[in-house]
PDB file of C-alpha atoms and ligand atoms in Angstrom:
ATOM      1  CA  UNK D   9    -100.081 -55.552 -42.665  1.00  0.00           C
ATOM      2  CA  UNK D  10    -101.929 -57.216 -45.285  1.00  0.00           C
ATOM      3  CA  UNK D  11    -100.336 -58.462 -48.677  1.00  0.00           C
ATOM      4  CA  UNK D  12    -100.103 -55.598 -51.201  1.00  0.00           C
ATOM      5  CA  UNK D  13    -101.254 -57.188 -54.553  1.00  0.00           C
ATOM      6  CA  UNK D  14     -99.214 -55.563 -57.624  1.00  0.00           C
ATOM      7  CA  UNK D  15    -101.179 -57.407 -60.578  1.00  0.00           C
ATOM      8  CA  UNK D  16    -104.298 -55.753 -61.060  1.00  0.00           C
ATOM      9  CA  UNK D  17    -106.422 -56.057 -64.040  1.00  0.00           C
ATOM     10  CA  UNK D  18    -106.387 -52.801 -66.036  1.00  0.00           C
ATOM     11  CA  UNK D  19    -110.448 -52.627 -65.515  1.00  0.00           C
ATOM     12  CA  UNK D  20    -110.312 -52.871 -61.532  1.00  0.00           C
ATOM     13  CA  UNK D  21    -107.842 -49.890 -61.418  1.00  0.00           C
ATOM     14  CA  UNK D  22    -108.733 -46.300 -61.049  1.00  0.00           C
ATOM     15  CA  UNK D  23    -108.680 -44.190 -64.112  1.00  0.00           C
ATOM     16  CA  UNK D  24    -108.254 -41.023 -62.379  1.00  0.00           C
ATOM     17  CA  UNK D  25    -106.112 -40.492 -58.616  1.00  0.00           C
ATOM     18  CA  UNK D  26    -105.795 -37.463 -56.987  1.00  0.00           C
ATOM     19  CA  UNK D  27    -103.748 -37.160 -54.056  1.00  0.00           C
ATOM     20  CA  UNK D  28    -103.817 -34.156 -51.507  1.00  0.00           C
ATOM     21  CA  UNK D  29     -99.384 -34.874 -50.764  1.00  0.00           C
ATOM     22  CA  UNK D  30     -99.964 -33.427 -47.054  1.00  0.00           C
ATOM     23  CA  UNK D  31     -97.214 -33.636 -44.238  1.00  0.00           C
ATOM     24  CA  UNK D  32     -94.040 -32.250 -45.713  1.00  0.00           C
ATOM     25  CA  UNK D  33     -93.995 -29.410 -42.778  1.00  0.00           C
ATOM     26  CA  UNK D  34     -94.364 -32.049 -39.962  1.00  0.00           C
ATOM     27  CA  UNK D  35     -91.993 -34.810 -41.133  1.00  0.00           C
ATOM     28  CA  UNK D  36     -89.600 -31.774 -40.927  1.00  0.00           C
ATOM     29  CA  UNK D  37     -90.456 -30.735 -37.710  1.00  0.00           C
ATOM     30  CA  UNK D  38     -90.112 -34.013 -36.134  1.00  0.00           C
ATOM     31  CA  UNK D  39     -86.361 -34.126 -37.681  1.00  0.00           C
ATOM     32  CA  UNK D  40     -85.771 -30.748 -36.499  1.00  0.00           C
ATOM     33  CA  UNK D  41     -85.412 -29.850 -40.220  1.00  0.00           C
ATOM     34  CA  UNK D  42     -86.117 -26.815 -41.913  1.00  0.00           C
ATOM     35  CA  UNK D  43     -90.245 -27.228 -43.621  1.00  0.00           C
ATOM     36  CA  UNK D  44     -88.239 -26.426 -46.710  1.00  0.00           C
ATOM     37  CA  UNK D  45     -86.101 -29.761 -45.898  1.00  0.00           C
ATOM     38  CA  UNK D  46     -89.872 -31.275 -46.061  1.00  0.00           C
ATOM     39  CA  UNK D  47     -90.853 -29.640 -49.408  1.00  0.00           C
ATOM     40  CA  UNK D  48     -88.201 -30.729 -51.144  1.00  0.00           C
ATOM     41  CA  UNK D  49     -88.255 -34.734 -49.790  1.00  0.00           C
ATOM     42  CA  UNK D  50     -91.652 -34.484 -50.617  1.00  0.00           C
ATOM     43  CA  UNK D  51     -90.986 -33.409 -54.505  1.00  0.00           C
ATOM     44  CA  UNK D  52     -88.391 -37.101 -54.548  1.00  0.00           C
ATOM     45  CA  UNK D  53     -92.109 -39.277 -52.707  1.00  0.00           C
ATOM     46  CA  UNK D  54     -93.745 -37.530 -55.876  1.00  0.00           C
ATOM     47  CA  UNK D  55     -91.046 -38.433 -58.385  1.00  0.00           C
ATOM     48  CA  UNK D  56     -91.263 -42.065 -56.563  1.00  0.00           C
ATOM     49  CA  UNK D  57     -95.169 -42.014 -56.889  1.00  0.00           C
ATOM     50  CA  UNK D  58     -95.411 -41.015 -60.963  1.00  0.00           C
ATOM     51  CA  UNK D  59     -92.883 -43.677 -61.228  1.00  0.00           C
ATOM     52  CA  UNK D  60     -95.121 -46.206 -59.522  1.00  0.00           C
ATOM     53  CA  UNK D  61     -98.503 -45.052 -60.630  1.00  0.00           C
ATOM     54  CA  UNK D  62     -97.281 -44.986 -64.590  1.00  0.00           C
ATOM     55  CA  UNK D  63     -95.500 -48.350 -63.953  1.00  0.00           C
ATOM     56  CA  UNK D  64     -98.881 -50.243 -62.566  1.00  0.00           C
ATOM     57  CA  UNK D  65    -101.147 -48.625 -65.270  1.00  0.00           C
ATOM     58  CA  UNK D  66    -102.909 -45.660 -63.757  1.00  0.00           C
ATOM     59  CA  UNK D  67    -104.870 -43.473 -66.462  1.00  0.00           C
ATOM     60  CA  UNK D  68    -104.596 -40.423 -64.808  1.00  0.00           C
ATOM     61  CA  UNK D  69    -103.204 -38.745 -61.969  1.00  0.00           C
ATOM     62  CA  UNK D  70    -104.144 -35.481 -60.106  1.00  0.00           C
ATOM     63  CA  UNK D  71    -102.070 -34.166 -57.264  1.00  0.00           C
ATOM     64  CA  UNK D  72    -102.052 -30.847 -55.236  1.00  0.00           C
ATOM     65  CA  UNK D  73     -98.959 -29.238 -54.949  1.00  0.00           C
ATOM     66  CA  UNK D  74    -100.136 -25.451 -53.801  1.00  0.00           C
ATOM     67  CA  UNK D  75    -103.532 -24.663 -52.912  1.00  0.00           C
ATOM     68  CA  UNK D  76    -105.081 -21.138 -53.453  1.00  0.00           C
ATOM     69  CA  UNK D  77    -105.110 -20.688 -49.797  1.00  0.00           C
ATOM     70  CA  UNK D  78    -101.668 -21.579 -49.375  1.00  0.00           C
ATOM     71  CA  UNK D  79    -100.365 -17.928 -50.028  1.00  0.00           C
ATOM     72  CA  UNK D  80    -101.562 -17.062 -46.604  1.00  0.00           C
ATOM     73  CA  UNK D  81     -98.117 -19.267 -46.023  1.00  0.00           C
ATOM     74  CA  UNK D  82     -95.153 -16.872 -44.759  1.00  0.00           C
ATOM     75  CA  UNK D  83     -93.562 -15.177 -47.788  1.00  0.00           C
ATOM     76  CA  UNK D  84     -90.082 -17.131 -47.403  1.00  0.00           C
ATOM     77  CA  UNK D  85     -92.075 -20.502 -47.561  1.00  0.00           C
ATOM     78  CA  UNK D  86     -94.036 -19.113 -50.269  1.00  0.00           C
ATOM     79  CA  UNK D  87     -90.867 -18.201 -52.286  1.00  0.00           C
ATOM     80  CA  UNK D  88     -89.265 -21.464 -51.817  1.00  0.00           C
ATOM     81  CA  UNK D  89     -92.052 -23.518 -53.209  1.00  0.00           C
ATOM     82  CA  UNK D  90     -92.325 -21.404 -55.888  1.00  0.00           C
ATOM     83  CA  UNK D  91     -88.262 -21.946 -56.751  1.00  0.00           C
ATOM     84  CA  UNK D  92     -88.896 -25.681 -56.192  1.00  0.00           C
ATOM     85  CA  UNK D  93     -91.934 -26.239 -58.316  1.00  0.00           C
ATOM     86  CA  UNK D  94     -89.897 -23.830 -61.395  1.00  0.00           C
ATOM     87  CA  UNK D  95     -86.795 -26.089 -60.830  1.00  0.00           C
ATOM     88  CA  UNK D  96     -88.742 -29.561 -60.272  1.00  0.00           C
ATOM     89  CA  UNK D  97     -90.516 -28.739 -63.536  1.00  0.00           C
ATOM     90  CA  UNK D  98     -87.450 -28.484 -65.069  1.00  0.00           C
ATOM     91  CA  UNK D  99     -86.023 -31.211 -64.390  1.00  0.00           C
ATOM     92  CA  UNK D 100     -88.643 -33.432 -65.071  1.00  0.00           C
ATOM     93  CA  UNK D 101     -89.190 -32.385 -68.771  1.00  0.00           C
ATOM     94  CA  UNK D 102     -87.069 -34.948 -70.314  1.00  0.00           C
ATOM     95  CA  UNK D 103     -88.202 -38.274 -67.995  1.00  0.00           C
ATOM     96  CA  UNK D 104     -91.420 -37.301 -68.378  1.00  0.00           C
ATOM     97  CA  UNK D 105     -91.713 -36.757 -72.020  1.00  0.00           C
ATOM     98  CA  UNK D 106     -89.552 -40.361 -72.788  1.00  0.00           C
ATOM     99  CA  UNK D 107     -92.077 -42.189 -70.036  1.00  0.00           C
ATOM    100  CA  UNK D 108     -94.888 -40.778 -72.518  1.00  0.00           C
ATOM    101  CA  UNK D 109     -96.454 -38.780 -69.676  1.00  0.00           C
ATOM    102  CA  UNK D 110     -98.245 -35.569 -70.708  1.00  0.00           C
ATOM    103  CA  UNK D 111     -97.767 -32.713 -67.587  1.00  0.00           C
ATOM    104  CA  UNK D 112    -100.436 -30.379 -67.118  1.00  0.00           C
ATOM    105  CA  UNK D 113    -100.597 -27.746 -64.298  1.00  0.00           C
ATOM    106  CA  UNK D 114    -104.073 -26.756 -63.514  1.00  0.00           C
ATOM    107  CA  UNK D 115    -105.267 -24.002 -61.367  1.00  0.00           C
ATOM    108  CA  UNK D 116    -104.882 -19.959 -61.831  1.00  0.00           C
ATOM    109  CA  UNK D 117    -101.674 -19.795 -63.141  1.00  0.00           C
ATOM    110  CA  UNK D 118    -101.465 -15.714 -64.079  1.00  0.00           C
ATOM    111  CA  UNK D 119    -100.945 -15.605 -60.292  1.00  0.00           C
ATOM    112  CA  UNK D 120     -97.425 -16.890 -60.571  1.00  0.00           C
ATOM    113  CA  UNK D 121     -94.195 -15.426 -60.931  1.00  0.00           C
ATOM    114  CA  UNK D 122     -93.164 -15.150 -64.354  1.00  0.00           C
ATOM    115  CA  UNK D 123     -89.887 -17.809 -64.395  1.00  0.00           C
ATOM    116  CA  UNK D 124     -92.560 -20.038 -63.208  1.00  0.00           C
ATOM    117  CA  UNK D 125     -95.263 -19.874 -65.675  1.00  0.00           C
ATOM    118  CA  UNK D 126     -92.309 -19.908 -68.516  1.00  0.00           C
ATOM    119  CA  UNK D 127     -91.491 -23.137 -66.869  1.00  0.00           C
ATOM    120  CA  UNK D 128     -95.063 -24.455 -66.876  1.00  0.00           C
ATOM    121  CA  UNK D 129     -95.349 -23.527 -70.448  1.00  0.00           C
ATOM    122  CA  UNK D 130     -92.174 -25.302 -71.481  1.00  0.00           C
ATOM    123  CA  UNK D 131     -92.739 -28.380 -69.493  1.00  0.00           C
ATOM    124  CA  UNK D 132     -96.704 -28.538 -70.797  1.00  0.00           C
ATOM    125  CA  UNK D 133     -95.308 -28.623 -74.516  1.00  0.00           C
ATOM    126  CA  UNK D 134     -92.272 -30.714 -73.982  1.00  0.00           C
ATOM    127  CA  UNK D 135     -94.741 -33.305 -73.012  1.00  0.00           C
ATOM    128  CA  UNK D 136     -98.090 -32.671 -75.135  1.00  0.00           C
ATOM    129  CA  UNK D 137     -97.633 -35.758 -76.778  1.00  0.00           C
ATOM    130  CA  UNK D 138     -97.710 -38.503 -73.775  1.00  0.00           C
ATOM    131  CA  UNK D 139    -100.173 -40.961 -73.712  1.00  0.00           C
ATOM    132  CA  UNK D 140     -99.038 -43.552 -71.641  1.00  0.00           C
ATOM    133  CA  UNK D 141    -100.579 -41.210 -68.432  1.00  0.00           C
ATOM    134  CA  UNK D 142    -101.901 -38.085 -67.479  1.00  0.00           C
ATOM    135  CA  UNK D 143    -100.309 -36.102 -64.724  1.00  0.00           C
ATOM    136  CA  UNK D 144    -101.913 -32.641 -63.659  1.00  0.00           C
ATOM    137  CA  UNK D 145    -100.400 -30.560 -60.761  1.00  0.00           C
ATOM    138  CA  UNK D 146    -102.646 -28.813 -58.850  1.00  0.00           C
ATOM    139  CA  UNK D 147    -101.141 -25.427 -58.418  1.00  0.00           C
ATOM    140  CA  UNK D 148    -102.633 -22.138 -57.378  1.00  0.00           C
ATOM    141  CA  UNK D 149    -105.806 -24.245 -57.504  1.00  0.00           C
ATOM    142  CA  UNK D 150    -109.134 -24.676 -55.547  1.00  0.00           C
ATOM    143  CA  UNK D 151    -112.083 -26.437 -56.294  1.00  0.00           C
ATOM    144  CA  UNK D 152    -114.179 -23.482 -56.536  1.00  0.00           C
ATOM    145  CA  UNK D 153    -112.481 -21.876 -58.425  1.00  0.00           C
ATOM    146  CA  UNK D 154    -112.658 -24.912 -61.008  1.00  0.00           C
ATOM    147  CA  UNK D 155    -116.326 -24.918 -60.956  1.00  0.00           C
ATOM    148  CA  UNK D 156    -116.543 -21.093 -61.392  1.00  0.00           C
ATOM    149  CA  UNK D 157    -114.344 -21.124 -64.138  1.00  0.00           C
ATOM    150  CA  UNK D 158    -115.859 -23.933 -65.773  1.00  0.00           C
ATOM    151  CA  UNK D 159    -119.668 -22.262 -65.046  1.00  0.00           C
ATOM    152  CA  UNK D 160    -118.195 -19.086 -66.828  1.00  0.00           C
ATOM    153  CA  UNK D 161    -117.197 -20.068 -70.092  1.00  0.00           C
ATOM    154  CA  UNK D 162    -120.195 -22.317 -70.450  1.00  0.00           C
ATOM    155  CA  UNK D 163    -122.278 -18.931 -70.351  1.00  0.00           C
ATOM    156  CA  UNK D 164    -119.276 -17.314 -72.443  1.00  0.00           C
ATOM    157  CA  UNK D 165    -120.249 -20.028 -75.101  1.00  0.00           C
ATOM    158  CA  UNK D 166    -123.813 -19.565 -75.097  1.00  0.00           C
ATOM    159  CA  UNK D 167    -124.677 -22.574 -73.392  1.00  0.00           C
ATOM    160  CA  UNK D 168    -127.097 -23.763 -70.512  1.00  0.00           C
ATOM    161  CA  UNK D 169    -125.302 -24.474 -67.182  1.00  0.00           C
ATOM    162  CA  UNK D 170    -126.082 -28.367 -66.856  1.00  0.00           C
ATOM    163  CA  UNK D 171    -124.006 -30.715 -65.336  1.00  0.00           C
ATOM    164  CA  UNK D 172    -122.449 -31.405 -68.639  1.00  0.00           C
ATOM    165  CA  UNK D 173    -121.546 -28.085 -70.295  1.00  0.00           C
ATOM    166  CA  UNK D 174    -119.375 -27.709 -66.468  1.00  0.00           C
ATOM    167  CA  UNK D 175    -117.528 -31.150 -66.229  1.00  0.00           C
ATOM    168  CA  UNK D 176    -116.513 -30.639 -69.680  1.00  0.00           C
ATOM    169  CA  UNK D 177    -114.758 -27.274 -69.207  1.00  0.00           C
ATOM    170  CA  UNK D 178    -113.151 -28.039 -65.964  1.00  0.00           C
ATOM    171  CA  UNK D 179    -109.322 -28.313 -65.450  1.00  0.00           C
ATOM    172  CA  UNK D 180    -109.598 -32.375 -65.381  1.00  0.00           C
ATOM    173  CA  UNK D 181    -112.054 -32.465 -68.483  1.00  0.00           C
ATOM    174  CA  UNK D 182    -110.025 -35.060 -70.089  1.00  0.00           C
ATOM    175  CA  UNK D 183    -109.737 -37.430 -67.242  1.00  0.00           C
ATOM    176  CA  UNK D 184    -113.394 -37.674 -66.154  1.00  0.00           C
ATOM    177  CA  UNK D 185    -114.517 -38.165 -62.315  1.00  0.00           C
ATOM    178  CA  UNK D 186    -111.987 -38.904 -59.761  1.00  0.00           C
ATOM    179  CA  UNK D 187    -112.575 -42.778 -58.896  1.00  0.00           C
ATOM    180  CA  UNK D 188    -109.821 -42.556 -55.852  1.00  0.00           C
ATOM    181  CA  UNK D 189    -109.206 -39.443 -53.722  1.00  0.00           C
ATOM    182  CA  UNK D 190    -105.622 -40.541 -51.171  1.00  0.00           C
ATOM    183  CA  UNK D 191    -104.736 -37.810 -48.644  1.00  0.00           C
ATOM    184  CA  UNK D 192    -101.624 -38.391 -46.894  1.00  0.00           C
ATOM    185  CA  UNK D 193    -100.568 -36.521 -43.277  1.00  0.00           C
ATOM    186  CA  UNK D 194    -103.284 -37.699 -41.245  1.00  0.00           C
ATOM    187  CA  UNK D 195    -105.995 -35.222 -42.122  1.00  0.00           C
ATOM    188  CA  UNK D 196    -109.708 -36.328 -43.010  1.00  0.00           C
ATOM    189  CA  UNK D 197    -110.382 -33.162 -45.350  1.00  0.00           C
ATOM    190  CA  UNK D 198    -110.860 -32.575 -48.693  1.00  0.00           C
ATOM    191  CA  UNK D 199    -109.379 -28.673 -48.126  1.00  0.00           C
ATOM    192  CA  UNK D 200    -111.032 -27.242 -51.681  1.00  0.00           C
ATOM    193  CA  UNK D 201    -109.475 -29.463 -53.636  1.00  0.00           C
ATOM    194  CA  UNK D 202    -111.248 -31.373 -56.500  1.00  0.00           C
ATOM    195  CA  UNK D 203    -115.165 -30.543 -55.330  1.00  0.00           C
ATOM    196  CA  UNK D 204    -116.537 -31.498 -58.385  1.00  0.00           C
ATOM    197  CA  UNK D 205    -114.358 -34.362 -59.728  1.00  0.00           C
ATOM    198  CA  UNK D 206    -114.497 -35.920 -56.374  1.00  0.00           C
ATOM    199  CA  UNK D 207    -118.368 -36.150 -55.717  1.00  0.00           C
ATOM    200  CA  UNK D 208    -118.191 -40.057 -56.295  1.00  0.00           C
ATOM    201  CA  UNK D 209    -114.393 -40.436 -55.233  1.00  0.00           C
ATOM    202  CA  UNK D 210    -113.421 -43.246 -52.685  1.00  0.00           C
ATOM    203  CA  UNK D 211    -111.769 -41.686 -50.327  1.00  0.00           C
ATOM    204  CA  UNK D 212    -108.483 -42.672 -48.895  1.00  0.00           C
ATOM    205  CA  UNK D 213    -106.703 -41.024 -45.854  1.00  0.00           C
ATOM    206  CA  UNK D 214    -103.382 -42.600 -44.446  1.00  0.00           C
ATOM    207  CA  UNK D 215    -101.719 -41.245 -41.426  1.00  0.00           C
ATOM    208  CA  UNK D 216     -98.118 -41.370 -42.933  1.00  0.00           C
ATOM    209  CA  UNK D 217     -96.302 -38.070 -43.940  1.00  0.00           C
ATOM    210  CA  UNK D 218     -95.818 -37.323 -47.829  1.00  0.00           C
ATOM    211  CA  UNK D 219     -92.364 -37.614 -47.528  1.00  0.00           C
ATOM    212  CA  UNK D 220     -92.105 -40.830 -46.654  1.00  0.00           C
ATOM    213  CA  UNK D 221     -94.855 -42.622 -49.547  1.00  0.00           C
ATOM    214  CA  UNK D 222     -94.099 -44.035 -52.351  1.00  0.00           C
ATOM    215  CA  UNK D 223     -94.690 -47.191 -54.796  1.00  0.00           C
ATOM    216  CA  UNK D 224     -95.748 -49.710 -51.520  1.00  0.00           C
ATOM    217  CA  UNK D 225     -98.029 -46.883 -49.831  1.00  0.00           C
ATOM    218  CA  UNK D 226     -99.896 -46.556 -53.392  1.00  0.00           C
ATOM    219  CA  UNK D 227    -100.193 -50.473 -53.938  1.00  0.00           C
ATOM    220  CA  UNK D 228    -101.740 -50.286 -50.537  1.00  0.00           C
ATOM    221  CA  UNK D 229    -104.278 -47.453 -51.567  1.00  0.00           C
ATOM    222  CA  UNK D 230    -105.005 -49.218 -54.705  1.00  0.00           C
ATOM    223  CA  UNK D 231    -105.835 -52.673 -53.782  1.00  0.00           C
ATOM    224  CA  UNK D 232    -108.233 -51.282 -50.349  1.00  0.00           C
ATOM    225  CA  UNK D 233    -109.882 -49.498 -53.908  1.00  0.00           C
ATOM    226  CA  UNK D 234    -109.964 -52.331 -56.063  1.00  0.00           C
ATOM    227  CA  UNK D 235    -112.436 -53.967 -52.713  1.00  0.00           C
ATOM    228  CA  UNK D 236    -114.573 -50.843 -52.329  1.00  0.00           C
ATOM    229  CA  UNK D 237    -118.025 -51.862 -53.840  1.00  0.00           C
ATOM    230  CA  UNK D 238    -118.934 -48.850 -55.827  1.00  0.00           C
ATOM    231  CA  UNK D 239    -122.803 -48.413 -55.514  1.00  0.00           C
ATOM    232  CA  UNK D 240    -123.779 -44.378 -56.942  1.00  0.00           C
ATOM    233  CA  UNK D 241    -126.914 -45.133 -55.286  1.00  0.00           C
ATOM    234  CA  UNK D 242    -127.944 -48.394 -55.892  1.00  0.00           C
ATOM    235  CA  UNK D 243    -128.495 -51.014 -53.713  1.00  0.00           C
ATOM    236  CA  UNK D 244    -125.891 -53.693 -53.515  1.00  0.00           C
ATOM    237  CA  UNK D 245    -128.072 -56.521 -55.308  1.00  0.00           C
ATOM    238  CA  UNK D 246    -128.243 -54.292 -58.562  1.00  0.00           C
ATOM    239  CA  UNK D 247    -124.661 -53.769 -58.429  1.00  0.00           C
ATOM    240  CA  UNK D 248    -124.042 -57.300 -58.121  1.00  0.00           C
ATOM    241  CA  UNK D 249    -126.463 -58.291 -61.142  1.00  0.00           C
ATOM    242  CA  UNK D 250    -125.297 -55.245 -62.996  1.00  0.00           C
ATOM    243  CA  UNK D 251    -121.659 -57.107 -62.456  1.00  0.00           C
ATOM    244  CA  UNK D 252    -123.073 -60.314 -63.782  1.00  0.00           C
ATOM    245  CA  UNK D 253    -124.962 -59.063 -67.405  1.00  0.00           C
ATOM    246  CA  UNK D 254    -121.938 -57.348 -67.958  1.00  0.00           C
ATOM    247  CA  UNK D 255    -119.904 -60.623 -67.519  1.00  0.00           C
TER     248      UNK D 255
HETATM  249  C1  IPE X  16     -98.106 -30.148 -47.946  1.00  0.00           C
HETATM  250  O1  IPE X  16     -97.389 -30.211 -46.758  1.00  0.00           O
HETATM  251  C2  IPE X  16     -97.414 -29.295 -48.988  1.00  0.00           C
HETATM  252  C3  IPE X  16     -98.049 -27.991 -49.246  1.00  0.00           C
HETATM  253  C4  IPE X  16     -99.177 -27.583 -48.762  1.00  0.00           C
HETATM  254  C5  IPE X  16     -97.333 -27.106 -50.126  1.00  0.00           C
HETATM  255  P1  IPE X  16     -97.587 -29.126 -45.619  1.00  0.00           P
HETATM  256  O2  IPE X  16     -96.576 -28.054 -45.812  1.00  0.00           O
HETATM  257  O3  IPE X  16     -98.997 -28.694 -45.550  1.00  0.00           O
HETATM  258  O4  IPE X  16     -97.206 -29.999 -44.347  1.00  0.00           O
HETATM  259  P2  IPE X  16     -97.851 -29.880 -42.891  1.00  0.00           P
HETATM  260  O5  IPE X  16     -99.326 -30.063 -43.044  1.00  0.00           O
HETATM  261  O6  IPE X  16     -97.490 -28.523 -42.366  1.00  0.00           O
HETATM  262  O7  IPE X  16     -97.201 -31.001 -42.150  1.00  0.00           O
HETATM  263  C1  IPE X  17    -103.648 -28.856 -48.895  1.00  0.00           C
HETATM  264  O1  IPE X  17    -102.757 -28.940 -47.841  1.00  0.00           O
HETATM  265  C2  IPE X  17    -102.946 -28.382 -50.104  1.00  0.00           C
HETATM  266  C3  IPE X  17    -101.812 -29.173 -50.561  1.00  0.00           C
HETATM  267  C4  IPE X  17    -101.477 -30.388 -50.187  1.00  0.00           C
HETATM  268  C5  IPE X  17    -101.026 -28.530 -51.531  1.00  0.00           C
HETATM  269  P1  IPE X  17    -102.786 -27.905 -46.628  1.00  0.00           P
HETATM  270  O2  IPE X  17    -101.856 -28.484 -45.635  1.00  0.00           O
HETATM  271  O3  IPE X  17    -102.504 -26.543 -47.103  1.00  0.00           O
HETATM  272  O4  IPE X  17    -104.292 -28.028 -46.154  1.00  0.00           O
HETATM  273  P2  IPE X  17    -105.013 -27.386 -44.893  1.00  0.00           P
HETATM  274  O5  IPE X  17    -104.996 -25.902 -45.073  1.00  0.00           O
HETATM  275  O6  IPE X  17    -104.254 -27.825 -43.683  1.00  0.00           O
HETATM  276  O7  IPE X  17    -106.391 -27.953 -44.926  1.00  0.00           O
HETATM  277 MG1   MG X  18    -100.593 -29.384 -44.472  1.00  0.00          MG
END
């Protein structure tokens, strides 16, 4: 394994993650452990993972905690995520709001039980102030839906559809284009989550189960970033001279 750096300068890093936290059924499995055993270790690799990502400096963070497909999930399994996101919200409030994180679910949320969005609305104001990092949770979302939603109230306003008037009403408006897309579990798929955001994303994919990441795996993610040689379509020689006039 190579050396994880942990000092990066605040320019190399990516300003917005997202992470796709993927595995939580099979690390269960293989421990003969309920999935809900899974769900909830996973919920501690994302405390572990805020913790990290705020401590090195990330701008913004995206993760996706239950997709819009995921209700095709048996009902029980449905249910429990829904009593572990209402409770994990919860209990997060307070750490969040004194690390100066502001907590923003994103994604249809008149779909969820009522408890829940109560405790997505509390949560969301308890930390409307934070500043020192952005953390939306992907919930009920899809990337479709994003860009449909965002499409729609750029005609409700009167506006032209360009790419513009639709970045600037999605659900990540604020944090701009996702520079670093991780998926843990060992799937290469993007499974509708941030279409949009992600057109430009680096893309990430480690084999280990969500429940078992945290600060080392995203050092890891980061620095194989921080080496990526960004191009959007230029040739290598203009990014390097581009590197150097900005120098
Ligand atoms: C991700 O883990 C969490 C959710 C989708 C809610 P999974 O539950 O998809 O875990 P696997 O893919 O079955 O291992
Ligand atoms: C994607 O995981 C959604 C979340 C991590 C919440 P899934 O495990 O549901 O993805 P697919 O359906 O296998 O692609
Ligand atoms: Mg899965």
């Amino acid at each position: 394994m190579h050396d994880i750096s942990t000092d990066f300068s605040p320019s190399s890093l990516p300003r917005h993650v997202a992470v796709i936290m993927d595995g939580n059924g099979r690390w269960a499995k293989t421990r003969r452990l309920p999935r809900a055993e899974g769900h909830r270790r996973g919920v501690e690799a994302l405390d572990r993972v805020v913790e990290a990502a705020v401590r090195i400096g990330v701008p913004a963070l995206t993760v996706f905690a239950f997709s819009s497909e995921n209700w095709r999930r048996p009902e029980a399994e449905v249910s429990m995520l829904m009593r572990l996101f209402a409770s994990g919200l919860a209990r997060w409030e307070k750490p969040l709001a004194d690390a100066g994180v502001r907590l923003r679910v994103i994604g249809e949320k008149s779909a969820f039980p009522e408890a829940v969005q109560r405790a997505i609305e509390r949560t969301e104001k308890a930390t409307e102030t934070g500043s020192r990092m952005h953390l939306n949770i992907a919930a009920n979302y899809g990337g479709r839906w994003d860009v449909l939603q965002a499409a729609q109230a750029a005609v409700a306003a009167g506006e032209a559809l360009t790419p513009e008037s639709i970045s600037g009403r999605l659900s990540t408006a604020a944090d701009g284009e996702v520079d670093l897309l991780i998926r843990t579990g060992g799937e290469r798929r993007i499974s509708n989550f941030l279409l949009w955001q992600a057109a430009y994303a680096e893309l990430y994919f480690d084999d280990a189960l969500w429940p078992d990441w945290g600060e080392a795996d995203l050092l890891r993610a980061i620095s194989w970033y921080v080496g990526r040689e960004r191009r959007f379509g230029m040739t290598s020689e203009q990014v390097l001279e581009r590197r150097v006039e900005s120098n």
